[in-house]
Amino acid sequence: MEKTMKKGLILALILTLVPGTLFPREERWDWTIIDTSVLKFPKNFLWGVATSEFQNSGAKNCPKNDWAQHDKKFKSGAACDSFNRMDEDLALAQKLGVNAYRLSIEWSLIEPEEGKFDQAILDHYKTFCDKAIAAGMKVMITFHHFTNPVWFANKGQFEHKENVKYFVRFSMTVFEALKDKVDFWATINEPGVYAFQGYVFGDWPPFNHFNFAQAGRVLRNMLRAHVEVYNAIKKVAPQAQVGIVHDIVQFEPYYDIKPYRDLAYYFNHIFHQAITDFFKTGDFIYEAPTCRIEYHNAQGAKSLDFIGLNYYSHSLLVAPNPIKPYRADEIPTDMPYSIYAEGLYQAIEEVAQLKVPIYITENGISDAKDDRRELFIKRYIYSLSKAIEAGFDVRGYFYWSLLDNFEWHMGYNQKFGLYEVNMKTFERTLRKGSEYYAQVVQAHKS
Ligand code: BGC
């Protein structure tokens, strides 16, 4: 008996510690036999581009936020100077034929000091919306896309429940100013990514490392902030369309053995599933290696008119080369992930549990050589079309991004733009690989 137990223990140890045979679990399609030109999209589907103010305008144009505070380190400069080039950027979008534009508005410009709102900046965004509408586009506004005014950051931003009211007041001020012009309101961009970059990986302000508990509290307060903004808007405008933007990365075990599976489970849970579950049930149950945080709010399950889905790729844990967390036969992008269009379909399946219309609010490739962009667009649009054919209620797609821009702590080496931007002259040039997107839009716009 003792001997058998010993053997069992040794076997368990081997299974736990030694990478075993390859058992790929992730979905893989055979692209050699797929005809990506076979596409079907419903009437009135939205074809758009997505941007964010700080990434497009940098610290020079947005000097009072928490990223600008660290511009010696990040060197965002003026980015592509979009704040001063709205006509040009809208014309570029129009040239692609898109009928929708997603932009974030910069809180630190609108409320540079606590409680002091800048009417001229609100007017600037009003003009932007008017011009977008005149160019035949529907507008989606994001209230929060990673940056905070310095005064809000100094108060501890979303770390404290008491600070949520500032975000609600700001959002409502913007809502009041733009309500006749905007079709979709996205409260917060990717709360999961925000909490992890700032509190676990430590690459973004406020640069905390492995502070899982703080990340959990921030997430909880962001979900709370979303619900409060949702309720406040619906109270004055029940017809307004309000949602949140959620990022999904599928973490999968590189080797199908226990420690890898456990790690993948944790990452999926913390990054996206706990958030998806909150909007499904009203229960946010966050279980990190060092803490457990719960937040129950029945209204959470009723706080979405749509869900925005940002999808880029999957990530394999722990790949032999952690800089390339995908399999050797996959096509890399310039970011640390591969082209994985199958995952877009799976991500749509996950957010479809929320039973509200879905908009793909971001999807795009960093490809400096522009030798994979067309392939990327072909595969992801195909995957999207397949999901729609299967009955998922996806109503729009926003390409990330219109222009090359400031890719947060990764700076300017990542080239996501449909248009290439010369960061010195700000000249914009359409990339060859982007033409396919314009063709798809033309062919399927109604
Ligand atoms: C963010 C963008 C970012 C993009 C590409 C998304 O997570 O919303 O701000 O530029 O991914 O990395």
Coordinates of C-alpha atoms and ligand atoms in Angstrom, one line a residue:
M1 CA 0.0 0.0 0.0
E2 CA 2.8 2.3 1.0
K3 CA 4.6 1.5 -2.1
T4 CA 1.6 2.3 -4.3
M5 CA 1.1 5.6 -2.6
K6 CA 4.7 6.4 -3.1
K7 CA 4.4 5.6 -6.8
G8 CA 1.3 7.7 -7.0
L9 CA 3.0 10.6 -5.4
I10 CA 6.0 10.4 -7.7
L11 CA 3.7 10.2 -10.7
A12 CA 1.7 13.2 -9.5
L13 CA 5.0 15.1 -9.0
I14 CA 6.2 14.3 -12.5
L15 CA 2.8 15.3 -14.0
T16 CA 2.9 18.6 -12.0
L17 CA 6.5 19.6 -12.7
V18 CA 7.6 18.1 -16.0
P19 CA 6.3 19.5 -19.3
G20 CA 4.7 16.5 -20.9
T21 CA 3.5 15.7 -24.4
L22 CA 2.0 18.5 -26.5
F23 CA -1.8 18.5 -26.3
P24 CA -2.8 21.7 -28.0
R25 CA -6.3 22.5 -26.7
E26 CA -6.8 25.8 -28.5
E27 CA -9.0 26.0 -31.5
R28 CA -7.1 26.0 -34.8
W29 CA -8.7 26.3 -38.3
D30 CA -7.1 25.1 -41.5
W31 CA -6.6 28.4 -43.3
T32 CA -5.3 26.6 -46.4
I33 CA -8.8 25.5 -47.3
I34 CA -10.7 28.6 -46.2
D35 CA -11.9 31.1 -48.7
T36 CA -11.8 34.3 -46.7
S37 CA -13.6 36.3 -49.5
V38 CA -16.9 34.5 -48.6
L39 CA -18.4 37.1 -46.3
K40 CA -21.9 37.9 -45.1
F41 CA -22.8 41.0 -43.1
P42 CA -26.2 42.2 -42.0
K43 CA -27.9 45.4 -43.2
N44 CA -26.9 48.5 -41.3
F45 CA -23.7 46.9 -40.0
L46 CA -21.3 49.5 -38.7
W47 CA -17.8 49.7 -40.2
G48 CA -15.6 52.0 -38.2
V49 CA -12.2 53.0 -37.0
A50 CA -11.2 53.5 -33.3
T51 CA -8.8 55.9 -31.7
S52 CA -7.9 57.3 -28.3
E53 CA -7.1 60.9 -27.6
F54 CA -3.9 60.4 -25.6
Q55 CA -2.5 57.9 -28.0
N56 CA -3.2 60.2 -30.9
S57 CA -2.3 63.6 -29.3
G58 CA 0.3 62.8 -26.6
A59 CA 1.5 64.7 -23.6
K60 CA 2.1 67.9 -25.6
N61 CA -1.6 68.2 -26.3
C62 CA -2.8 66.6 -23.0
P63 CA -0.3 67.9 -20.5
K64 CA -2.4 67.3 -17.3
N65 CA -2.8 63.6 -17.1
D66 CA -1.0 60.9 -15.3
W67 CA 0.8 59.7 -18.4
A68 CA 2.0 63.2 -19.3
Q69 CA 3.4 63.4 -15.8
H70 CA 5.9 60.7 -16.8
D71 CA 6.6 61.9 -20.3
K72 CA 10.3 61.9 -19.7
K73 CA 10.1 58.2 -19.4
F74 CA 7.4 57.5 -22.0
K75 CA 8.2 60.3 -24.6
S76 CA 4.8 60.5 -26.1
G77 CA 5.4 64.0 -27.4
A78 CA 2.6 65.2 -29.6
A79 CA 1.9 61.7 -31.0
C80 CA 0.2 62.3 -34.4
D81 CA -1.1 65.6 -33.2
S82 CA -4.7 64.6 -33.9
F83 CA -6.1 67.1 -31.5
N84 CA -5.2 69.8 -34.0
R85 CA -6.0 67.8 -37.1
M86 CA -9.6 66.8 -36.8
D87 CA -10.5 67.7 -40.4
E88 CA -7.6 65.8 -41.8
D89 CA -8.3 62.7 -39.7
L90 CA -12.0 62.7 -40.5
A91 CA -11.2 63.0 -44.2
L92 CA -8.9 60.0 -43.9
A93 CA -11.6 58.0 -42.2
Q94 CA -14.1 59.1 -44.9
K95 CA -11.7 58.0 -47.6
L96 CA -11.9 54.5 -46.2
G97 CA -15.6 54.7 -46.5
V98 CA -16.3 53.9 -42.9
N99 CA -19.7 54.8 -41.3
A100 CA -18.6 54.9 -37.7
Y101 CA -15.9 56.5 -35.6
R102 CA -14.9 55.5 -32.0
L103 CA -12.9 58.1 -30.1
S104 CA -12.0 58.7 -26.5
I105 CA -12.3 62.1 -24.9
E106 CA -9.6 63.3 -22.7
W107 CA -10.8 63.9 -19.1
S108 CA -7.7 65.9 -18.2
L109 CA -8.5 68.4 -20.9
I110 CA -12.2 68.7 -20.0
E111 CA -11.6 68.9 -16.3
P112 CA -8.0 70.0 -15.8
E113 CA -8.6 70.9 -12.2
E114 CA -11.1 69.3 -9.9
G115 CA -14.6 70.7 -10.6
K116 CA -13.4 73.2 -13.3
F117 CA -14.7 72.2 -16.7
D118 CA -13.3 73.7 -19.9
Q119 CA -16.2 74.8 -22.2
A120 CA -13.8 75.3 -25.2
I121 CA -12.7 71.7 -25.0
L122 CA -16.3 70.5 -24.8
D123 CA -17.0 72.6 -27.8
H124 CA -14.0 71.1 -29.6
Y125 CA -15.5 67.6 -29.1
K126 CA -18.9 68.9 -30.2
T127 CA -17.4 70.1 -33.4
F128 CA -15.7 66.8 -33.9
C129 CA -19.0 65.0 -33.6
D130 CA -20.8 67.4 -35.9
K131 CA -18.2 66.9 -38.5
A132 CA -18.2 63.1 -38.2
I133 CA -22.0 63.1 -38.5
A134 CA -21.7 65.4 -41.6
A135 CA -19.3 62.9 -43.0
G136 CA -21.9 60.1 -42.6
M137 CA -20.5 58.5 -39.5
K138 CA -22.1 57.4 -36.2
V139 CA -20.1 58.3 -33.2
M140 CA -19.0 56.1 -30.2
I141 CA -17.5 58.0 -27.3
T142 CA -15.3 56.4 -24.7
F143 CA -15.2 58.3 -21.4
H144 CA -12.2 56.6 -20.0
H145 CA -9.3 55.2 -22.1
F146 CA -6.6 54.5 -19.5
T147 CA -5.6 58.1 -18.7
N148 CA -6.6 60.1 -15.6
P149 CA -6.3 63.8 -14.7
V150 CA -3.4 64.4 -12.4
W151 CA -5.7 65.6 -9.6
F152 CA -7.8 62.4 -9.9
A153 CA -4.6 60.3 -9.9
N154 CA -3.4 62.1 -6.8
K155 CA -6.6 61.2 -5.0
G156 CA -5.8 57.5 -5.7
Q157 CA -8.1 57.3 -8.7
F158 CA -10.1 54.1 -8.8
E159 CA -8.4 52.6 -5.8
H160 CA -11.1 54.2 -3.6
K161 CA -14.8 53.8 -3.8
E162 CA -15.2 57.5 -2.8
N163 CA -13.5 58.6 -6.0
V164 CA -16.1 57.0 -8.3
K165 CA -18.3 60.1 -7.9
Y166 CA -15.8 62.3 -9.8
F167 CA -15.9 60.0 -12.8
V168 CA -19.6 60.0 -12.8
R169 CA -19.7 63.8 -12.6
F170 CA -17.3 64.1 -15.5
S171 CA -19.1 61.5 -17.6
M172 CA -22.4 63.3 -17.0
T173 CA -20.9 66.7 -18.0
V174 CA -19.8 65.2 -21.2
F175 CA -23.1 63.4 -21.8
E176 CA -25.0 66.6 -21.3
A177 CA -22.7 68.4 -23.8
L178 CA -22.8 65.8 -26.5
K179 CA -26.0 63.9 -26.0
D180 CA -27.6 65.0 -29.3
K181 CA -24.7 63.9 -31.3
V182 CA -23.4 60.6 -30.0
D183 CA -24.9 57.2 -30.8
F184 CA -22.9 55.0 -28.4
W185 CA -21.4 55.7 -25.0
A186 CA -18.6 53.4 -23.8
T187 CA -17.9 54.1 -20.2
I188 CA -14.5 52.5 -19.7
N189 CA -12.0 50.9 -22.0
E190 CA -10.7 47.5 -20.9
P191 CA -10.8 47.7 -17.0
G192 CA -9.0 44.4 -16.9
V193 CA -6.0 45.6 -18.8
Y194 CA -6.0 48.9 -17.0
A195 CA -5.9 47.2 -13.5
F196 CA -3.2 44.7 -14.5
Q197 CA -0.9 47.1 -16.3
G198 CA -1.0 49.5 -13.4
Y199 CA -1.0 47.2 -10.4
V200 CA 0.3 43.8 -11.4
F201 CA 2.8 44.3 -14.3
G202 CA 3.7 47.8 -13.1
D203 CA 4.3 49.2 -16.6
W204 CA 1.7 51.9 -16.4
P205 CA 1.0 54.5 -13.7
P206 CA 0.8 54.1 -10.8
F207 CA 3.5 51.4 -11.4
N208 CA 2.5 48.9 -8.7
H209 CA 4.0 45.4 -9.0
F210 CA 2.1 42.2 -8.3
N211 CA -0.4 44.1 -6.1
F212 CA -3.2 41.7 -6.9
A213 CA -5.4 43.1 -4.1
Q214 CA -5.2 46.6 -5.3
A215 CA -5.8 45.5 -8.9
G216 CA -9.0 43.7 -7.6
R217 CA -10.2 46.8 -5.7
V218 CA -9.6 49.0 -8.8
L219 CA -11.5 46.6 -10.9
R220 CA -14.4 46.5 -8.5
N221 CA -14.5 50.3 -8.3
M222 CA -14.4 50.5 -12.1
L223 CA -17.3 48.1 -12.4
R224 CA -19.1 50.2 -9.8
A225 CA -18.3 53.4 -11.7
H226 CA -19.7 51.8 -14.9
V227 CA -23.0 50.9 -13.2
E228 CA -23.3 54.4 -11.7
V229 CA -22.7 56.1 -15.0
Y230 CA -25.1 53.8 -16.7
N231 CA -27.8 54.5 -14.2
A232 CA -27.2 58.3 -14.3
I233 CA -27.4 58.4 -18.1
K234 CA -30.5 56.2 -18.3
K235 CA -32.2 58.3 -15.7
V236 CA -32.1 61.3 -18.0
A237 CA -32.1 59.6 -21.4
P238 CA -33.6 56.1 -21.3
Q239 CA -33.0 55.7 -25.0
A240 CA -29.2 56.3 -24.8
Q241 CA -27.0 53.3 -25.8
V242 CA -24.5 52.7 -23.0
G243 CA -22.0 49.9 -22.7
I244 CA -18.4 49.1 -21.6
V245 CA -15.4 47.9 -23.6
H246 CA -14.1 44.5 -22.6
D247 CA -10.8 42.9 -23.7
I248 CA -10.5 39.2 -24.1
V249 CA -7.3 37.3 -24.4
Q250 CA -7.6 33.5 -24.3
F251 CA -4.8 32.2 -22.0
E252 CA -4.2 28.6 -22.8
P253 CA -1.7 26.0 -21.5
Y254 CA 1.2 25.5 -23.8
Y255 CA 1.5 22.0 -22.4
D256 CA -1.6 20.4 -21.3
I257 CA -0.5 19.6 -17.7
K258 CA -1.7 20.8 -14.4
P259 CA 0.5 23.8 -13.5
Y260 CA 0.0 25.3 -16.9
R261 CA -3.7 24.7 -16.8
D262 CA -4.0 26.3 -13.4
L263 CA -2.0 29.3 -14.5
A264 CA -4.2 29.7 -17.6
Y265 CA -7.3 29.4 -15.5
Y266 CA -6.1 32.2 -13.1
F267 CA -5.2 34.5 -16.0
N268 CA -8.5 33.9 -17.8
H269 CA -10.4 34.4 -14.6
I270 CA -8.7 37.6 -13.5
F271 CA -8.3 39.2 -16.9
H272 CA -11.8 38.7 -18.4
Q273 CA -14.0 36.0 -17.1
A274 CA -14.6 37.6 -13.7
I275 CA -15.7 40.8 -15.5
T276 CA -17.9 38.9 -18.0
D277 CA -19.5 37.1 -15.0
F278 CA -20.2 40.4 -13.3
F279 CA -22.2 41.6 -16.2
K280 CA -24.0 38.2 -16.5
T281 CA -24.9 37.8 -12.8
G282 CA -24.2 41.0 -10.9
D283 CA -21.5 39.1 -8.9
F284 CA -17.9 40.0 -9.2
I285 CA -15.8 37.3 -7.6
Y286 CA -12.1 37.9 -8.0
E287 CA -9.8 35.2 -6.8
A288 CA -6.1 36.1 -7.2
P289 CA -3.1 34.3 -5.8
T290 CA -3.1 36.5 -2.7
C291 CA -6.6 37.6 -2.1
R292 CA -10.3 37.2 -2.8
I293 CA -12.5 40.2 -3.5
E294 CA -16.3 40.1 -3.9
Y295 CA -18.7 42.8 -5.1
H296 CA -22.4 42.1 -5.5
N297 CA -24.6 44.5 -7.4
A298 CA -27.7 43.1 -9.0
Q299 CA -27.8 46.1 -11.3
G300 CA -24.5 44.9 -12.8
A301 CA -26.4 42.4 -14.8
K302 CA -28.7 45.1 -16.2
S303 CA -26.1 47.7 -17.0
L304 CA -25.4 47.1 -20.6
D305 CA -27.2 48.1 -23.8
F306 CA -24.3 46.7 -25.7
I307 CA -20.9 45.1 -25.1
G308 CA -17.8 46.4 -26.8
L309 CA -15.3 43.6 -27.5
N310 CA -11.6 44.3 -28.0
Y311 CA -9.9 41.3 -29.5
Y312 CA -6.3 40.8 -30.7
S313 CA -5.1 37.3 -30.0
H314 CA -4.5 34.4 -27.5
S315 CA -1.5 33.8 -25.3
L316 CA 0.0 30.4 -24.3
L317 CA 1.3 29.8 -20.8
V318 CA 4.1 29.1 -20.4
A319 CA 5.5 29.0 -23.9
P320 CA 9.2 28.0 -24.1
N321 CA 9.9 31.5 -25.4
P322 CA 7.8 33.8 -23.2
I323 CA 8.4 36.7 -25.6
K324 CA 6.5 34.7 -28.2
P325 CA 3.6 33.1 -26.3
Y326 CA 2.3 31.2 -29.3
R327 CA 3.2 28.1 -31.2
A328 CA 6.1 27.9 -33.6
D329 CA 3.8 27.4 -36.6
E330 CA 1.8 30.6 -36.0
I331 CA 2.3 33.9 -37.8
P332 CA 3.6 36.6 -35.4
T333 CA 2.6 40.2 -35.2
D334 CA 5.0 42.8 -34.0
M335 CA 3.3 42.6 -30.6
P336 CA 4.0 39.6 -28.4
Y337 CA 1.2 37.6 -29.9
S338 CA 0.3 35.9 -33.1
I339 CA -2.4 36.3 -35.8
Y340 CA -5.2 34.2 -34.2
A341 CA -8.5 34.9 -35.9
E342 CA -10.1 31.8 -34.5
G343 CA -10.0 33.5 -31.1
L344 CA -12.2 36.3 -32.3
Y345 CA -15.0 33.8 -32.8
Q346 CA -14.4 32.3 -29.4
A347 CA -14.4 35.7 -27.7
I348 CA -17.7 36.6 -29.4
E349 CA -19.1 33.4 -27.9
E350 CA -18.0 34.5 -24.5
V351 CA -19.5 38.0 -24.6
A352 CA -22.7 36.6 -26.3
Q353 CA -23.5 35.2 -22.8
L354 CA -24.4 38.8 -21.9
K355 CA -27.3 38.7 -24.3
V356 CA -26.9 42.2 -25.6
P357 CA -25.7 43.4 -29.0
I358 CA -22.0 43.1 -29.6
Y359 CA -19.7 45.7 -31.2
I360 CA -16.1 44.8 -32.0
T361 CA -14.7 48.0 -30.6
E362 CA -11.0 47.2 -31.4
N363 CA -9.2 44.8 -33.6
G364 CA -6.0 45.4 -35.6
I365 CA -2.4 44.4 -36.1
S366 CA 0.9 46.0 -35.3
D367 CA 2.9 45.4 -38.5
A368 CA 5.7 47.8 -39.3
K369 CA 6.7 46.0 -42.5
D370 CA 3.0 45.9 -43.6
D371 CA 3.5 42.4 -44.9
R372 CA 0.8 40.8 -42.7
R373 CA -1.9 43.5 -42.4
E374 CA -4.0 42.3 -45.3
L375 CA -3.8 38.7 -44.2
F376 CA -4.8 39.7 -40.7
I377 CA -7.8 41.7 -41.8
K378 CA -8.9 38.9 -44.2
R379 CA -8.8 36.3 -41.4
Y380 CA -10.4 38.3 -38.7
I381 CA -13.2 39.7 -40.8
Y382 CA -13.8 36.1 -42.0
S383 CA -14.0 34.9 -38.4
L384 CA -16.4 37.7 -37.6
S385 CA -18.6 36.9 -40.6
K386 CA -18.7 33.2 -39.5
A387 CA -19.8 34.2 -36.0
I388 CA -22.6 36.4 -37.4
E389 CA -23.6 33.5 -39.7
A390 CA -23.8 31.3 -36.7
G391 CA -26.4 33.7 -35.2
F392 CA -24.3 35.9 -32.9
D393 CA -25.6 39.4 -32.7
V394 CA -22.6 41.5 -33.8
R395 CA -23.6 44.9 -35.1
G396 CA -20.3 46.6 -35.9
Y397 CA -16.6 46.5 -36.2
F398 CA -14.1 49.2 -35.5
Y399 CA -10.5 48.8 -36.8
W400 CA -7.7 49.7 -34.4
S401 CA -6.4 52.1 -35.4
L402 CA -6.9 54.8 -38.0
L403 CA -3.3 56.0 -37.5
D404 CA 0.0 54.9 -36.1
N405 CA 0.0 56.1 -32.5
F406 CA 1.5 56.0 -29.1
E407 CA 1.4 52.4 -27.9
W408 CA 1.6 53.2 -24.2
H409 CA 4.8 51.9 -22.5
M410 CA 5.8 50.3 -25.9
G411 CA 6.1 53.8 -27.4
Y412 CA 6.2 54.3 -31.2
N413 CA 7.6 51.0 -32.5
Q414 CA 4.3 49.4 -32.8
K415 CA 2.5 50.3 -36.0
F416 CA -1.2 49.7 -35.8
G417 CA -2.3 52.4 -38.2
L418 CA -4.3 51.9 -41.4
Y419 CA -2.4 55.1 -42.2
E420 CA 1.3 55.3 -41.6
V421 CA 2.3 58.5 -39.7
N422 CA 5.5 60.4 -40.0
M423 CA 5.9 61.4 -36.4
K424 CA 8.0 64.5 -37.3
T425 CA 6.0 65.9 -40.1
F426 CA 2.7 64.3 -39.1
E427 CA 2.1 63.3 -42.7
R428 CA -0.3 60.4 -43.0
T429 CA -0.1 57.8 -45.8
L430 CA -2.5 54.9 -46.5
R431 CA -0.7 51.6 -46.2
K432 CA -1.0 49.1 -49.0
G433 CA -2.1 46.4 -46.6
S434 CA -5.0 48.6 -45.4
E435 CA -6.7 48.8 -48.8
Y436 CA -8.4 45.5 -48.3
Y437 CA -10.3 47.0 -45.3
A438 CA -11.6 49.8 -47.5
Q439 CA -12.7 47.2 -50.1
V440 CA -14.6 45.2 -47.5
V441 CA -16.3 48.3 -46.1
Q442 CA -17.3 49.4 -49.6
A443 CA -18.6 45.9 -50.5
H444 CA -20.6 45.4 -47.3
K445 CA -21.8 48.8 -46.2
S446 CA -25.5 49.5 -46.5
Ligands
BGC1 C1 -6.1 49.3 -26.1 C2 -5.4 50.3 -27.0 C3 -4.1 49.7 -27.5 C4 -4.4 48.4 -28.3 C5 -3.2 47.8 -28.9 C6 -6.0 47.9 -26.5 O1 -5.7 47.1 -25.4 O2 -7.4 49.7 -25.9 O3 -5.2 51.5 -26.3 O4 -3.4 50.6 -28.3 O5 -5.0 47.5 -27.4 O6 -2.3 47.3 -28.0

